[in-house]
Coordinates of C-alpha atoms in Angstrom, one line a residue:
X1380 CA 17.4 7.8 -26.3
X1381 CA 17.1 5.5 -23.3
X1382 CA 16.8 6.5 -20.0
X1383 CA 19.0 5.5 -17.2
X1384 CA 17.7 3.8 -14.0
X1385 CA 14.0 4.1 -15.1
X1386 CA 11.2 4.4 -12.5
X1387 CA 7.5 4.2 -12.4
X1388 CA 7.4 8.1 -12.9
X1389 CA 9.2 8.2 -16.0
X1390 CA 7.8 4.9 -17.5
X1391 CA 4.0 6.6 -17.0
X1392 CA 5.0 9.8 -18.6
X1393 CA 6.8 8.3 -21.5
X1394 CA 3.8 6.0 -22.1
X1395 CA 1.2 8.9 -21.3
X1396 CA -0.2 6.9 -18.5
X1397 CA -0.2 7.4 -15.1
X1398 CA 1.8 5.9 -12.4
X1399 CA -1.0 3.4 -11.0
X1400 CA -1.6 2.7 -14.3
X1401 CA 2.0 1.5 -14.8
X1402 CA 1.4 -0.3 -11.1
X1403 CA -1.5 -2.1 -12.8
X1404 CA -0.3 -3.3 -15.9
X1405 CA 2.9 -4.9 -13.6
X1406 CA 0.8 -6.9 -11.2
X1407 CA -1.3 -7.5 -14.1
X1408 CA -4.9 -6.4 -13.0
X1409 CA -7.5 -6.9 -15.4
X1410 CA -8.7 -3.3 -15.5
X1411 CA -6.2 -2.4 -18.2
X1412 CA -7.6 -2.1 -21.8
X1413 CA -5.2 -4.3 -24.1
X1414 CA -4.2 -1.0 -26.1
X1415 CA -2.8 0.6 -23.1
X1416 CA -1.5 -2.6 -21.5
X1417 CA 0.6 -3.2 -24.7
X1418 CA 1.9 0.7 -24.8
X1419 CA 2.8 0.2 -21.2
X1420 CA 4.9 -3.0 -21.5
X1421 CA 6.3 -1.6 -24.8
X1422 CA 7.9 1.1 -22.6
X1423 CA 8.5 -1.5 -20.2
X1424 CA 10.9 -3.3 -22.5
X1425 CA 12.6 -0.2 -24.2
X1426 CA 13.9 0.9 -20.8
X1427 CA 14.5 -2.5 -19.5
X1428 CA 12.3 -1.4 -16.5
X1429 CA 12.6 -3.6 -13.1
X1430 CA 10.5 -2.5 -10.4
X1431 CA 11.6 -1.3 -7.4
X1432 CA 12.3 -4.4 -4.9
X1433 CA 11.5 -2.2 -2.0
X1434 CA 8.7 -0.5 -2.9
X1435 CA 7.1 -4.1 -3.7
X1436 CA 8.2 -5.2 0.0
X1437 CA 6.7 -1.6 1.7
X1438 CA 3.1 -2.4 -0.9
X1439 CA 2.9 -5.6 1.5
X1440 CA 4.0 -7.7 -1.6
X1441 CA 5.9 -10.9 -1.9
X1442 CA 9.5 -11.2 -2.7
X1443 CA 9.0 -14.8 -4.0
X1444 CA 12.1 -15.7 -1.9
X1445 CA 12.5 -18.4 0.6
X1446 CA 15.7 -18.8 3.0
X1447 CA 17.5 -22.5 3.4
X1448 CA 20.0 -22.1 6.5
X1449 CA 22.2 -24.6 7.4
X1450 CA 23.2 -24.6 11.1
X1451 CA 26.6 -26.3 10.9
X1452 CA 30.3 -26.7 12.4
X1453 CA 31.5 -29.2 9.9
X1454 CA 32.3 -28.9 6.5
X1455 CA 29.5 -28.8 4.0
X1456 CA 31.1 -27.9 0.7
X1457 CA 32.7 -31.3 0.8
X1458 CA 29.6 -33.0 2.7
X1459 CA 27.4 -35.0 -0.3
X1460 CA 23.8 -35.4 1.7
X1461 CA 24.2 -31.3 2.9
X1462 CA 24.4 -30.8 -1.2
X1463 CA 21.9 -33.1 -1.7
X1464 CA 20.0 -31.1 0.1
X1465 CA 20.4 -27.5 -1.0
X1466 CA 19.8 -28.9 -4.5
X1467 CA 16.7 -30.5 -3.6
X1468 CA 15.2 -27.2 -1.8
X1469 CA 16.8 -24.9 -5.3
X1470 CA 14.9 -27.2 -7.5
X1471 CA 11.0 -27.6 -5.8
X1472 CA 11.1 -23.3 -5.0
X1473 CA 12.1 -22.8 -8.3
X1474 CA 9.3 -24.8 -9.9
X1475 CA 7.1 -22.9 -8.1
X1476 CA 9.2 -19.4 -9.4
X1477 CA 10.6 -18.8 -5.8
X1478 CA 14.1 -18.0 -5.6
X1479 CA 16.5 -19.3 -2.6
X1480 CA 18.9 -17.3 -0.2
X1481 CA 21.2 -19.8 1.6
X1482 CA 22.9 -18.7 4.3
X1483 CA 25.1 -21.2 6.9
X1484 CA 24.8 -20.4 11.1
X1485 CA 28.2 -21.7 12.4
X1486 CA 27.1 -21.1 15.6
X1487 CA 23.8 -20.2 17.4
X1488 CA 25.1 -18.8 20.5
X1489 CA 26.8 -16.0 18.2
X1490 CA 24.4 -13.3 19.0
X1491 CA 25.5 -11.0 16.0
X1492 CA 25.4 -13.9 13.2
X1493 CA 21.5 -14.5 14.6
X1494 CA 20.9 -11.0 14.4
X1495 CA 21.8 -10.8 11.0
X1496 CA 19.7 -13.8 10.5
X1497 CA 16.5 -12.5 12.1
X1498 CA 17.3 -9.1 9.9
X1499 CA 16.7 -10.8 7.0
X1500 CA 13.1 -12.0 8.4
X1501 CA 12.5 -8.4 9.6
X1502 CA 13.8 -6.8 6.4
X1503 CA 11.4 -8.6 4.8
X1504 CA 13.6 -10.2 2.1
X1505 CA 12.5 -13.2 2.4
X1506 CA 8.8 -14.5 2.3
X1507 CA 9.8 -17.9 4.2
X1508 CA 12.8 -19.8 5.4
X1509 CA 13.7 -23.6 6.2
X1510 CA 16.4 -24.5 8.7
X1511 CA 18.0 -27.4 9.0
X1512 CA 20.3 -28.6 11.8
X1513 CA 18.5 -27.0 14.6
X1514 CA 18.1 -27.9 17.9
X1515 CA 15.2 -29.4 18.9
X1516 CA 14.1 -25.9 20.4
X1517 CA 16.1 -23.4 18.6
X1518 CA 15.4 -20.3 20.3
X1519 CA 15.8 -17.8 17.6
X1520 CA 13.8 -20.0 15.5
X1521 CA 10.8 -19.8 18.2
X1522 CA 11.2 -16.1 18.2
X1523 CA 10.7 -16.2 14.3
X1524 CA 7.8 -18.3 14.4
X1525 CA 6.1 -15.9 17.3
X1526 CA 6.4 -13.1 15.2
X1527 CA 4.2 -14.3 12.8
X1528 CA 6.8 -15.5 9.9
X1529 CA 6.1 -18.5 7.7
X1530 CA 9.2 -21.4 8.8
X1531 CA 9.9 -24.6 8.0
X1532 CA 12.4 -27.0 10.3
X1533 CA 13.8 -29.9 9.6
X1534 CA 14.5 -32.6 12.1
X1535 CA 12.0 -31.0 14.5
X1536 CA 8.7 -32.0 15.7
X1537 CA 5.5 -30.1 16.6
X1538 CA 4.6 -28.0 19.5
X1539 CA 1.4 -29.2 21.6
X1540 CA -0.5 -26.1 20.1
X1541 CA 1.1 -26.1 16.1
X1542 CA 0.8 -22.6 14.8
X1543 CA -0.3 -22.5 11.3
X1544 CA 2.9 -20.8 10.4
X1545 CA 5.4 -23.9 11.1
X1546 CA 6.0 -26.4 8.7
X1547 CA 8.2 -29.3 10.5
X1548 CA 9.5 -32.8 9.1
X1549 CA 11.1 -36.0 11.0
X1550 CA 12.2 -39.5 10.2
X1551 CA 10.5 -42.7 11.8
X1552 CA 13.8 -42.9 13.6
X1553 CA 12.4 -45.7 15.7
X1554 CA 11.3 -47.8 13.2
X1555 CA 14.5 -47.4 11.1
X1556 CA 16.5 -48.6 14.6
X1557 CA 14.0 -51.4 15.4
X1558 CA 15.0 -52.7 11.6
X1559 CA 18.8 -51.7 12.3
X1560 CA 18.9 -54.3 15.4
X1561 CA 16.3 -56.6 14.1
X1562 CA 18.6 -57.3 11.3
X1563 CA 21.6 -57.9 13.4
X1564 CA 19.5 -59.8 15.8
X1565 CA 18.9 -62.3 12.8
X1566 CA 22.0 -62.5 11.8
X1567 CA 23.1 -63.9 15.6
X1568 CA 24.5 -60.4 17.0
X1569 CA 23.8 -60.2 21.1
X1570 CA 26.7 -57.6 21.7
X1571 CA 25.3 -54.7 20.1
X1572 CA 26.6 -51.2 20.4
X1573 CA 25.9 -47.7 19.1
X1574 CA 27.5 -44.3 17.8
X1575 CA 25.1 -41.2 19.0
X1576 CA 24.5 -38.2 17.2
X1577 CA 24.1 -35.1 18.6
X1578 CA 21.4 -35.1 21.7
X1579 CA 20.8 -31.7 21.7
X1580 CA 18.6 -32.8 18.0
X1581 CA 15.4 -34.4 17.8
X1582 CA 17.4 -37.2 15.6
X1583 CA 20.1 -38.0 18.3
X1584 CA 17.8 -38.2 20.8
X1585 CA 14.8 -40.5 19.1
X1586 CA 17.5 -42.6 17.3
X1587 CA 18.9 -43.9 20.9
X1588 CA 15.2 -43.9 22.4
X1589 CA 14.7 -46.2 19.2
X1590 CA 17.6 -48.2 19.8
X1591 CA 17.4 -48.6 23.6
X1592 CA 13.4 -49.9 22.5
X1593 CA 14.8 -52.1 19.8
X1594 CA 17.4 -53.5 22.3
X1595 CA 14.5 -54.7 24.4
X1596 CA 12.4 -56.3 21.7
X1597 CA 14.8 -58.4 20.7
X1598 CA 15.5 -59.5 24.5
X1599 CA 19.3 -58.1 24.1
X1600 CA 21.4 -56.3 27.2
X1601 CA 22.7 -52.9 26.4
X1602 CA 25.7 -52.5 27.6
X1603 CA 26.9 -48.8 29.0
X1604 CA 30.3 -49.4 27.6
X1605 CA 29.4 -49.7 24.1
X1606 CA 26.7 -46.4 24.0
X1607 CA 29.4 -44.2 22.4
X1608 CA 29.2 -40.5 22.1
X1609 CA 28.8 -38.8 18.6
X1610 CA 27.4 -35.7 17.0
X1611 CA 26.7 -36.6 13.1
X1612 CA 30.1 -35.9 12.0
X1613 CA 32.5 -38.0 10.4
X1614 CA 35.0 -37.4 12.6
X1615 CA 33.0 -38.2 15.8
X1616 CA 32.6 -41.8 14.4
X1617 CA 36.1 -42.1 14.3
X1618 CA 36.8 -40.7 17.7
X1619 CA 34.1 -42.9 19.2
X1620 CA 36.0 -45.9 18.2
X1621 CA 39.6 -44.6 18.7
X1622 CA 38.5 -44.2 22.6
X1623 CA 36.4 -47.4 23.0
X1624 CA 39.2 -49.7 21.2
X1625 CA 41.9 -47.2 23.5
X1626 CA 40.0 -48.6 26.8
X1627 CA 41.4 -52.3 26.4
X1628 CA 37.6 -53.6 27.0
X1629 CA 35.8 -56.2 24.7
X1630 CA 34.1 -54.8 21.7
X1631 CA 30.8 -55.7 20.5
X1632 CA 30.2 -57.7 17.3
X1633 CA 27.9 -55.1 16.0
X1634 CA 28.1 -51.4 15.6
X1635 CA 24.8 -49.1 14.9
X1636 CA 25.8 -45.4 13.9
X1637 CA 23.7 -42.3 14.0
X1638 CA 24.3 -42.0 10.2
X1639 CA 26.3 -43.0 7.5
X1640 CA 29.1 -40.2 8.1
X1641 CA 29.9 -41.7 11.7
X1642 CA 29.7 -44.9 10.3
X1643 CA 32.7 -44.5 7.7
X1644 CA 34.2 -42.5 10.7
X1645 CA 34.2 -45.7 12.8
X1646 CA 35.3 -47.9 10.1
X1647 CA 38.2 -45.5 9.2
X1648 CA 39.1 -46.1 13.0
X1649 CA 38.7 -49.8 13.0
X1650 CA 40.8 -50.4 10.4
X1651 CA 43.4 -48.5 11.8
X1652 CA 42.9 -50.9 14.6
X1653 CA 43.0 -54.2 12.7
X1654 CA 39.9 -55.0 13.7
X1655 CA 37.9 -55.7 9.8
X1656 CA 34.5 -55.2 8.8
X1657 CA 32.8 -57.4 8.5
X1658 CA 35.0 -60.2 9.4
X1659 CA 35.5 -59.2 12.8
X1660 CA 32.7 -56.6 13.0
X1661 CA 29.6 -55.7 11.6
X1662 CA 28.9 -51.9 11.2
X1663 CA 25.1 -50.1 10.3
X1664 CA 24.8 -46.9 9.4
X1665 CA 21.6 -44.5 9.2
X1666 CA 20.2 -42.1 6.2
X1667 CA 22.0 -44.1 2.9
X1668 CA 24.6 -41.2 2.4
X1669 CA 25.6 -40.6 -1.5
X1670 CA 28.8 -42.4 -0.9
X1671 CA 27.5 -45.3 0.7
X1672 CA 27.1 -48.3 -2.2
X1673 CA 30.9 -47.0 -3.2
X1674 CA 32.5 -47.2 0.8
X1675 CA 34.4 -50.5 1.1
X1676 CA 33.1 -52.2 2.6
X1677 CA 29.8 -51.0 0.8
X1678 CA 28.0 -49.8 3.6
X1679 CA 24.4 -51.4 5.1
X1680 CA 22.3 -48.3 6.3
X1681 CA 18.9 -47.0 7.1
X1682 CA 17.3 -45.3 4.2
X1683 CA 15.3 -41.9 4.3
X1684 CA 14.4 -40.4 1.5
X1685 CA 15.8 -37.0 1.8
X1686 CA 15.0 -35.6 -1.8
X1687 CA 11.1 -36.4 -1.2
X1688 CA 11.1 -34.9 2.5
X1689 CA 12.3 -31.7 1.6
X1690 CA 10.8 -31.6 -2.2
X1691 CA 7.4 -32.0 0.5
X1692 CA 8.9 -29.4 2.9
X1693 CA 9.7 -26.5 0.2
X1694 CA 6.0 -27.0 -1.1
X1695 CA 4.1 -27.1 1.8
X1696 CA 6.3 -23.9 3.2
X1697 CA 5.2 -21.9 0.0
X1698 CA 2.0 -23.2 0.1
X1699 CA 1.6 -21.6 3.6
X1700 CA 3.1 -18.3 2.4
X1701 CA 0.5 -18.2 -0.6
X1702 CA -2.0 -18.7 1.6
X1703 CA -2.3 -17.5 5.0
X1704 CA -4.9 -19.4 6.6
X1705 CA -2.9 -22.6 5.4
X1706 CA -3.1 -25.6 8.9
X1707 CA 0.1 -26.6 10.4
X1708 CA 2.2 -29.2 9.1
X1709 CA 4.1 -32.0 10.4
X1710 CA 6.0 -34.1 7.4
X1711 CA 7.2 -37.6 8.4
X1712 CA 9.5 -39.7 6.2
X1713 CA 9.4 -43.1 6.2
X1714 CA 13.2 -45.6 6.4
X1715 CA 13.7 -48.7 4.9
X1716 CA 16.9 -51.2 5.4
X1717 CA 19.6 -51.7 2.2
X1718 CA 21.6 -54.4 2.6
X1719 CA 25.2 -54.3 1.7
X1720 CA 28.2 -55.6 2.6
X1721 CA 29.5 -54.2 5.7
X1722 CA 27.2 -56.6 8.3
X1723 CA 28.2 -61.0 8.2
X1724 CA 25.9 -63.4 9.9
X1725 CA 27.7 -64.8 13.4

């Protein structure tokens, strides 16, 4: 007859071991002689024993679980690189047998949602977590790292005095927007403007800060009137161009976008307008989004190699939970320019 809901105390009795006996034979300490280690597991598997999550987390041990939280307004069901993403952070933990809770933060100033959020951390039911979409200083997420909890940020860079428990990756942002205006310098663009994202992220801000340095490189004028406002949604591309085209100003030949979501934003809007790309304007984007090489016109962008950045991010956050005493880490990705179709020499 099998018993319901087994626990350790039954398991030990039914085998005629004792309880830390049972406790050894499941962490698998060599102490065990084979004979009793096979009686055990025998049991084990008759009774379809699972030990008690709990009592694991209160014995100090490790839940082999990491947290991914997306801090987003937008829609990310329907948003490719966001799914991109998640995949790519499922697949590394679970080569390494860790398991991942996602969780998306709508908004930061919510106090209950981050509550609930930093319960998690507390509860202990996670070993780790990576968040993506912060703020350059999230304060919730400082809190977490403060108390000692193992986190890894994307889009962030590190502290002047890294703690060994923060795991952060960037993008040469500076070098992808030097090649975004190089290019259209070489193509015979002067009037070149841009689509921010968000300011309030580490990306929004170095992107422009890359772009107002690329401007003077190449000995071009920025012009106010063409620095548009953005935040990394689609729809912010095509607000950004609705206003500038609703103005009644000239338009630059060239547009740069924070990434590729603005950009098909702004080209949505354009068209709307009459104005065609790349016939009458040339349009970049940033981060080589999944839909890119199919967008008509098919879009020229920024690469970064997302999959890599976080397949290096997921390891080097479970290499820090494994061990303790693991250095701080800051993970940059490299960008490279893909040329398509949506840019025409002048």
């Amino acid at each position: 007859m099998k018993i319901a809901k087994a626990n350790s105390t039954e398991i030990a009795r039914l085998a005629g071991v004792s309880r830390s006996t049972v406790s050894r034979v499941i962490n698998n300490y060599a102490n065990v002689p084979p004979r009793t280690r096979e009686k055990v597991l025998a049991v084990i598997r008759q009774h379809n024993y699972v030990p008690n999550i709990s009592a694991q987390i209160l014995a100090g041990k490790r839940t082999r679980t990491i947290g991914l939280f997306l801090i987003s307004q937008g829609n990310v069901a329907s948003d490719a690189l966001t799914n991109m993403l998640i995949v790519s952070v499922i697949e590394n933990a679970s080569e390494y047998g860790y398991y991942v809770l996602t969780h998306i933060i709508r908004d930061t100033h919510d106090t209950e949602s981050i509550k609930d959020v930093m319960d998690i951390f507390y509860q202990h039911r996670i070993d780790g977590g990576i968040f993506i979409g912060a703020a350059s200083r999230e304060p919730f997420i400082e809190d977490l790292v403060k108390a000692g909890f193992t986190v890894g940020v994307v889009d962030q860079e590190l502290a002047e005095r890294p703690e060994p428990n923060r795991i952060v990756s960037t993008f040469n942002n500076d070098a992808g927007m030097k090649m975004a205006v190089a290019y259209l310098s070489g193509l015979g663009h002067t009037d070149i403007g841009t689509i921010n994202g968000n300011m309030n992220r580490l990306s929004g801000r170095t992107k422009y800060d890359g772009f107002l340095s690329a401007m003077r490189m190449c000995s071009l004028q920025v012009n106010a009137d063409w620095v548009l406002e953005g935040d990394f949604q689609e729809n912010s591309g095509y607000d950004a161009v609705q206003a500038l085209v609703g103005r009644g100003i000239a338009l630059p030949t060239a547009l740069i976008a924070a990434n590729d979501s603005v950009a098909f934003g702004a080209i949505r809007a354009l068209k709307e307008h009459g104005v065609r790309v790349p016939e009458d304007m040339s349009v970049i984007g940033f981060d080589d989004h999944a839909m890119s090489a199919k967008h008509h016109p098919a879009l020229t962008t920024i690469r970064v190699e997302f999959a890599d950045m976080l397949k290096r991010l997921t390891t080097c956050l479970i290499a820090a939970i494994e061990d303790e005493t693991a250095v701080a880490r800051e993970i940059v990705s490299d960008c490279s320019l893909v040329v398509r179709d949506s840019c025409r020499r002048i």
